[in-house]
Amino acid sequence: MHFASDNTSPAHPAILEAMAEANSGRSAAYGADALTRRAEAALRDLFEAPEARVYLVAAGTAANAILLSSLAKPWETVFAARTAHIEEDECGAVPFMTGGGTITLVDGRDGKIDADALGQAMGALGGRDVHGHAPGPVSLTQATEKGTLYRPDELAEIATRTKGAGVPLHMDGARFANGVAALDVSPADLTWRAGVDAISFGGTKNGCVGLEAMVIFDPELAPDIERHRMRSGHLLSKQRYLAAQLLAYLEEGLWLDLARQANQSAAHLAKGLSGKNELRLLYPAEANILFFDAPRGLHRRLFAAGAEYHLWSGPLDGGPEDDWLTARLVCDWSIDKGDIDRFLDLL
Amino acid sequence: MHFASDNTSPAHPAILEAMAEANSGRSAAYGADALTRRAEAALRDLFEAPEARVYLVAAGTAANAILLSSLAKPWETVFAARTAHIEEDECGAVPFMTGGGTITLVDGRDGKIDADALGQAMGALGGRDVHGHAPGPVSLTQATEKGTLYRPDELAEIATRTKGAGVPLHMDGARFANGVAALDVSPADLTWRAGVDAISFGGTKNGCVGLEAMVIFDPELAPDIERHRMRSGHLLSKQRYLAAQLLAYLEEGLWLDLARQANQSAAHLAKGLSGKNELRLLYPAEANILFFDAPRGLHRRLFAAGAEYHLWSGPLDGGPEDDWLTARLVCDWSIDKGDIDRFLDLL
Amino acid sequence: MHFASDNTSPAHPAILEAMAEANSGRSAAYGADALTRRAEAALRDLFEAPEARVYLVAAGTAANAILLSSLAKPWETVFAARTAHIEEDECGAVPFMTGGGTITLVDGRDGKIDADALGQAMGALGGRDVHGHAPGPVSLTQATEKGTLYRPDELAEIATRTKGAGVPLHMDGARFANGVAALDVSPADLTWRAGVDAISFGGTKNGCVGLEAMVIFDPELAPDIERHRMRSGHLLSKQRYLAAQLLAYLEEGLWLDLARQANQSAAHLAKGLSGKNELRLLYPAEANILFFDAPRGLHRRLFAAGAEYHLWSGPLDGGPEDDWLTARLVCDWSIDKGDIDRFLDLL
Amino acid sequence: MHFASDNTSPAHPAILEAMAEANSGRSAAYGADALTRRAEAALRDLFEAPEARVYLVAAGTAANAILLSSLAKPWETVFAARTAHIEEDECGAVPFMTGGGTITLVDGRDGKIDADALGQAMGALGGRDVHGHAPGPVSLTQATEKGTLYRPDELAEIATRTKGAGVPLHMDGARFANGVAALDVSPADLTWRAGVDAISFGGTKNGCVGLEAMVIFDPELAPDIERHRMRSGHLLSKQRYLAAQLLAYLEEGLWLDLARQANQSAAHLAKGLSGKNELRLLYPAEANILFFDAPRGLHRRLFAAGAEYHLWSGPLDGGPEDDWLTARLVCDWSIDKGDIDRFLDLL
């Protein structure tokens, strides 16, 4: 009963097979290899974006920080949700790698940025001239850290604000696959057609060994991205193994199959939980993550029975049994369906 | 009727006289001069802090950013009020000069940090380990950007939190003089005796040409501050002219006399405004700044009559006459009392 | 006839098999997994350094920059050879990731730092106080970029200087295996017993997919290294695949076998070249790299026949046939012995 | 007999008088004042450069670092002489404030950059693509740290290299006045007409309290300079006192008069020294600085008699009397002619 994180899953076997297949003969270093060319092309095809630029790295924090460093000037502020990964989970990688940029936290519901709150946050910078932060990219997360999704029209509403302010719109797509699978729209519809300028397209949490692709739809937006990747140590010398992962990940829709499995597991779990009186689901479980509140006593019982997940508030031990604590459950492609049923049976 | 900023005032003549007096003969460069030694000693005396270390710079943003860079590690977050000068008015100097540090905005009333909100903000970092920001210094402003003051017991309450978290407490004292003058307590009582570890002791806004002193009460807290000052270009070669300002500023309590004048002007202004129905004072006018809301039409009338001040919301022109807009009035030592009465007569 | 770079080789099959084996079941994320613990222990054993701290990353530039950021303060200068990888091939990663540190280039022969030249460079900083760079870590490369090696006594001589100056000694060991294999001394003798404080222990160029280990022999030297790794995006969520590589790399001495093969190939090549009148070997070919000078015409003939390698000076085309150009040949574990003979036959 | 530094001189009385005159009435803050406008215009006139942009700061290190941060990208390397102030005396301000830029040291004679050596240094970066540093601005010093001068044709020769490489040419003009005074050419001839794109125009070492002007001849070269100045804390709120200094400094050629006095003192000193057998002048004494070698015993005698200057090599005490040590003598406008004669009489 492992619901702690989609980072704890193994890679899908096809990914490792592709890496092994790529492992023969010589190959140009630092991304000048043929496999990298093919992988870039495959991703451009997926996004129906023949002009897009694609860059591969091994980690999601790297993808976000390099992209935002390339899109923002050091005195700009990135707008993001309070719960954004770049704010809460990346140890200040964005301020560091942008050279002193900041993150302005924007209110919203269910882990999302609210378009009006964004407009207000942007407006609040106005009139301060060189003394204030300059407005920089907006970075939203799809699926959000709360397991919810932006629909294309919600993205478009935010994009209206970014276009109005003349700043780029970035999507942290560590769980983009879960979004596409759940909404059943095309990758293009969920990105550039809705106004997204660049995406960190994630693979690691959804069956890869370690692979994230930075995609910039307008090739003029981030002219220095290769310098940013290199000077932060993220240009891998043997990039063919990243390219091999990406090709296998996209082949015959594996990426969507895996995301669909994860989403279905979460939906099954959410359905099972929704009928229970002793707990309360917190957000619409639209992707592969769900949150619920329950009394400490219940959590203790679940942990004792072998369930693994993160508590978002308070410690498991040391407080009253009837204090309510927030929990997060994550389902990935490899989750054992039997585990879900065992978990639900415990309740 | 100039109420725009205390940065628009001239320096007190005694300050320039002291600079002229210092202008004879040779003097060791880069702060190794005798006048600097005397100025440091004078400030240590003022603070009753014989162990304190004192460093001079010419600008307030420099003082804050150098001090906080010296007190914080690059992955730490500085806690500050939403309206703090370091957040709103320094173009990201703290994130830049700390090497990527961040600022966590803390709620509170009247421009202050609320101790409980601070505790919550600190607590929210917990449990994230290397992924989250590490807690860093708390930076509060005295007098605040809203013209209000922290009493010693309020400082002590915040210091309880910083001691508990093992982080230093910094005071942006650009208007510290106004605080001491208004509260009639000793500089020591309003800083280290209440738990403040370091202060940016301001002179520029209160009658100096350009002078801020960084004071660190525990000499072990900021061992690298001289490097931070030097590499950011803030160690002046002819530092005697900063020292001369500081000595004149402290001599016979000039600094407090000037602050008292400014505070009295603001109090007179506030008293005059408080009886008016057509506007609303926003915060207790405890130092030399006050804010009020009034209809656009009234602001237009005041501006037309020659009043100068900043509108904090909305433009003067282009909206309905009866929209209420927020205004800030600042009184400095040089303000013309007649101007205040003329301004009040306009209402 | 591929002698361009050891970055173009495939990984050894055992490495990919180990990754595939690691690919089952769940595993704690971000390095908290059991495989990482085992890999760290294995490396500590190899170095006979039970107190050492070990951190894994996927790229050599990252290992160097994170280690040096952890060992140096931002105003310190790192001493390195003129031809060091950190100076010539990492796009300023060290200055960037240290927050503005510099690299002082030190003279020496055959790609090495000369101990006396190091002493002079250190001495030249003296007396500048806060105005000059502060002396920071010395970083040497083993094997050097010129394919030469530091003997333990040469390391010890440099370590005398670093101890004298109170600065750490870092080894860029991207090709450390080639050094150990060639000198037939223990990893401990070639590092901490000779005074080395920290090493970037390379795997990528010697048969891994992407693996470098940062090893710090004195655990108190780099207290913040985990923050530096995290904020630069180099803490991989699925670290088990790095750990698996390291374990397979060390198992039954695979790492030394591969390095020995590479060295032998280079020795064979060097021997063959040394008898030729039309070219001139430039440095002792002690590891897996060699350099030679030859007329442009000869290079053109070799390229035309299918040889691949880098010219270190001048372009292949566009100059007189009898201009001498410098070439670099690199042999890795996977080099085809037949290719070497074919190459030699061309001469 | 004070020859230690032109930073130890007082300011010229006219400078302080101008500051006192500026000290009346209100004045817009942060450089929006009328005096700043006038000062900028005066400097544009001086340079015959109506399109130039002018920005004032209080310190030379700030001027250099802000200008170079504005002209260079963070992965670029600045080319400078080995003895450049930005390399030896600014604690890494350029690497810090550019966000990780580097300085490539270029050989040359007498404190100057040699144009051919510059070409070679630029060429050595070629072919490394994203792995190497990108070529950035060339920064030369006029007068040099060795007291020598670049003639317009020497500047033009270097400018040919910078134009060829597409990089800007920066002049550290901390002692620019001494250069103009000595060469008797116009400021324009010694800057933009010779290919210089930007200058740190110094006042502090030549009679000001603390004033440097950054001048950019092509207004499109440094679009973000105001952000760089602000975020590093160098935009002074009461900028009128910088402007007042600049106006007084330029008025009726005061700046050139002061520089001429300094140069004449140095020439008088050099002439006196040149006939002495017991010492050796090291460089042409073209501006206000000279260097000489002499036995330790002689230096000890001079110091004992009250002379003050810096030894550039070795300590005064603790070595053989007949070791030769290098000394630097600096003359500024305020130097006592009698002191020079007394000094010469000692020899």
mmCIF file of N, CA and C in Angstrom, chain A residues 30 73-75 98-101 129-135 223-224 226-228 230-231 235, chain D residues 30 73-75 98-101 129-135 223-224 226-228 230-231 235:
data_model
loop_
_atom_site.group_PDB
_atom_site.id
_atom_site.type_symbol
_atom_site.label_atom_id
_atom_site.label_comp_id
_atom_site.label_asym_id
_atom_site.label_seq_id
_atom_site.Cartn_x
_atom_site.Cartn_y
_atom_site.Cartn_z
ATOM 1 N N TYR A 30 27.221 14.995 -25.996
ATOM 2 C CA TYR A 30 26.583 16.265 -25.632
ATOM 3 C C TYR A 30 25.390 16.614 -26.518
ATOM 4 N N LYS A 73 14.551 37.576 -16.766
ATOM 5 C CA LYS A 73 15.743 38.319 -16.408
ATOM 6 C C LYS A 73 15.899 38.251 -14.885
ATOM 7 N N PRO A 74 17.132 38.472 -14.408
ATOM 8 C CA PRO A 74 17.380 38.252 -12.977
ATOM 9 C C PRO A 74 16.571 39.143 -12.039
ATOM 10 N N TRP A 75 16.060 40.232 -12.533
ATOM 11 C CA TRP A 75 15.293 41.123 -11.646
ATOM 12 C C TRP A 75 13.796 40.940 -11.843
ATOM 13 N N THR A 98 18.210 31.778 -11.736
ATOM 14 C CA THR A 98 17.931 33.011 -12.486
ATOM 15 C C THR A 98 18.889 34.130 -12.103
ATOM 16 N N GLY A 99 19.692 33.922 -11.088
ATOM 17 C CA GLY A 99 20.613 34.980 -10.672
ATOM 18 C C GLY A 99 19.963 35.985 -9.748
ATOM 19 N N GLY A 100 18.973 35.539 -8.993
ATOM 20 C CA GLY A 100 18.368 36.431 -8.018
ATOM 21 C C GLY A 100 16.926 36.791 -8.328
ATOM 22 N N GLY A 101 16.321 36.080 -9.241
ATOM 23 C CA GLY A 101 14.902 36.295 -9.500
ATOM 24 C C GLY A 101 14.073 35.879 -8.299
ATOM 25 N N ASP A 129 8.363 51.177 -10.895
ATOM 26 C CA ASP A 129 9.501 51.495 -11.738
ATOM 27 C C ASP A 129 10.680 50.580 -11.419
ATOM 28 N N VAL A 130 11.867 51.137 -11.419
ATOM 29 C CA VAL A 130 13.072 50.335 -11.215
ATOM 30 C C VAL A 130 13.180 49.815 -9.778
ATOM 31 N N HIS A 131 12.347 50.317 -8.879
ATOM 32 C CA HIS A 131 12.440 49.901 -7.481
ATOM 33 C C HIS A 131 11.778 48.563 -7.204
ATOM 34 N N GLY A 132 10.745 48.245 -7.982
ATOM 35 C CA GLY A 132 10.031 46.991 -7.749
ATOM 36 C C GLY A 132 10.604 45.869 -8.588
ATOM 37 N N HIS A 133 10.082 44.676 -8.362
ATOM 38 C CA HIS A 133 10.397 43.589 -9.271
ATOM 39 C C HIS A 133 9.764 43.884 -10.624
ATOM 40 N N ALA A 134 10.425 43.464 -11.691
ATOM 41 C CA ALA A 134 9.773 43.521 -12.993
ATOM 42 C C ALA A 134 8.939 42.256 -13.167
ATOM 43 N N PRO A 135 7.790 42.379 -13.833
ATOM 44 C CA PRO A 135 6.978 41.173 -14.030
ATOM 45 C C PRO A 135 7.671 40.207 -14.978
ATOM 46 N N PRO A 223 16.717 32.411 -26.134
ATOM 47 C CA PRO A 223 17.879 32.222 -27.004
ATOM 48 C C PRO A 223 19.100 31.651 -26.278
ATOM 49 N N ASP A 224 19.160 31.805 -24.979
ATOM 50 C CA ASP A 224 20.369 31.411 -24.256
ATOM 51 C C ASP A 224 20.213 30.124 -23.474
ATOM 52 N N GLU A 226 20.760 27.066 -24.046
ATOM 53 C CA GLU A 226 21.855 26.081 -24.057
ATOM 54 C C GLU A 226 22.973 26.484 -23.109
ATOM 55 N N ARG A 227 23.209 27.780 -22.977
ATOM 56 C CA ARG A 227 24.199 28.250 -22.005
ATOM 57 C C ARG A 227 23.721 27.955 -20.577
ATOM 58 N N HIS A 228 22.448 28.218 -20.329
ATOM 59 C CA HIS A 228 21.930 27.968 -18.985
ATOM 60 C C HIS A 228 22.028 26.486 -18.624
ATOM 61 N N MET A 230 24.161 24.296 -19.848
ATOM 62 C CA MET A 230 25.556 23.868 -19.736
ATOM 63 C C MET A 230 26.184 24.355 -18.430
ATOM 64 N N ARG A 231 26.006 25.631 -18.133
ATOM 65 C CA ARG A 231 26.705 26.184 -16.965
ATOM 66 C C ARG A 231 26.139 25.706 -15.648
ATOM 67 N N LEU A 235 23.949 19.545 -19.112
ATOM 68 C CA LEU A 235 24.085 18.956 -20.441
ATOM 69 C C LEU A 235 24.829 17.632 -20.280
ATOM 70 N N TYR D 30 16.200 59.796 -6.142
ATOM 71 C CA TYR D 30 16.643 58.710 -7.021
ATOM 72 C C TYR D 30 17.009 59.174 -8.432
ATOM 73 N N LYS D 73 26.952 39.085 -20.693
ATOM 74 C CA LYS D 73 26.054 38.051 -20.202
ATOM 75 C C LYS D 73 26.809 37.217 -19.159
ATOM 76 N N PRO D 74 26.065 36.518 -18.310
ATOM 77 C CA PRO D 74 26.734 35.844 -17.189
ATOM 78 C C PRO D 74 27.738 34.767 -17.598
ATOM 79 N N TRP D 75 27.647 34.262 -18.808
ATOM 80 C CA TRP D 75 28.582 33.207 -19.222
ATOM 81 C C TRP D 75 29.707 33.770 -20.095
ATOM 82 N N THR D 98 28.090 40.142 -12.337
ATOM 83 C CA THR D 98 27.624 39.633 -13.632
ATOM 84 C C THR D 98 26.858 38.326 -13.486
ATOM 85 N N GLY D 99 26.844 37.751 -12.304
ATOM 86 C CA GLY D 99 26.153 36.483 -12.118
ATOM 87 C C GLY D 99 26.991 35.290 -12.516
ATOM 88 N N GLY D 100 28.297 35.423 -12.364
ATOM 89 C CA GLY D 100 29.160 34.278 -12.650
ATOM 90 C C GLY D 100 30.059 34.463 -13.853
ATOM 91 N N GLY D 101 30.149 35.675 -14.342
ATOM 92 C CA GLY D 101 31.090 35.935 -15.425
ATOM 93 C C GLY D 101 32.523 35.744 -14.954
ATOM 94 N N ASP D 129 32.478 26.150 -28.400
ATOM 95 C CA ASP D 129 31.015 26.149 -28.436
ATOM 96 C C ASP D 129 30.450 26.449 -27.052
ATOM 97 N N VAL D 130 29.407 25.769 -26.692
ATOM 98 C CA VAL D 130 28.728 26.052 -25.428
ATOM 99 C C VAL D 130 29.570 25.643 -24.210
ATOM 100 N N HIS D 131 30.629 24.905 -24.446
ATOM 101 C CA HIS D 131 31.447 24.425 -23.323
ATOM 102 C C HIS D 131 32.400 25.481 -22.783
ATOM 103 N N GLY D 132 32.846 26.369 -23.659
ATOM 104 C CA GLY D 132 33.803 27.384 -23.219
ATOM 105 C C GLY D 132 33.098 28.641 -22.754
ATOM 106 N N HIS D 133 33.873 29.562 -22.256
ATOM 107 C CA HIS D 133 33.319 30.881 -21.992
ATOM 108 C C HIS D 133 32.997 31.543 -23.330
ATOM 109 N N ALA D 134 31.966 32.348 -23.362
ATOM 110 C CA ALA D 134 31.719 33.175 -24.546
ATOM 111 C C ALA D 134 32.534 34.453 -24.410
ATOM 112 N N PRO D 135 33.049 34.960 -25.503
ATOM 113 C CA PRO D 135 33.819 36.200 -25.403
ATOM 114 C C PRO D 135 32.913 37.370 -25.031
ATOM 115 N N PRO D 223 20.935 48.082 -22.094
ATOM 116 C CA PRO D 223 19.542 48.480 -21.834
ATOM 117 C C PRO D 223 19.111 48.287 -20.384
ATOM 118 N N ASP D 224 19.773 47.389 -19.656
ATOM 119 C CA ASP D 224 19.297 47.062 -18.316
ATOM 120 C C ASP D 224 20.133 47.684 -17.216
ATOM 121 N N GLU D 226 19.996 50.345 -15.505
ATOM 122 C CA GLU D 226 19.317 50.914 -14.339
ATOM 123 C C GLU D 226 18.889 49.831 -13.355
ATOM 124 N N ARG D 227 18.518 48.677 -13.885
ATOM 125 C CA ARG D 227 18.193 47.547 -13.004
ATOM 126 C C ARG D 227 19.441 47.070 -12.268
ATOM 127 N N HIS D 228 20.537 46.978 -12.999
ATOM 128 C CA HIS D 228 21.775 46.522 -12.358
ATOM 129 C C HIS D 228 22.201 47.483 -11.240
ATOM 130 N N MET D 230 20.247 49.499 -9.523
ATOM 131 C CA MET D 230 19.292 49.486 -8.413
ATOM 132 C C MET D 230 19.435 48.241 -7.553
ATOM 133 N N ARG D 231 19.491 47.075 -8.175
ATOM 134 C CA ARG D 231 19.480 45.832 -7.399
ATOM 135 C C ARG D 231 20.790 45.593 -6.662
ATOM 136 N N LEU D 235 21.804 52.944 -6.507
ATOM 137 C CA LEU D 235 21.046 54.141 -6.884
ATOM 138 C C LEU D 235 20.814 54.953 -5.615
#
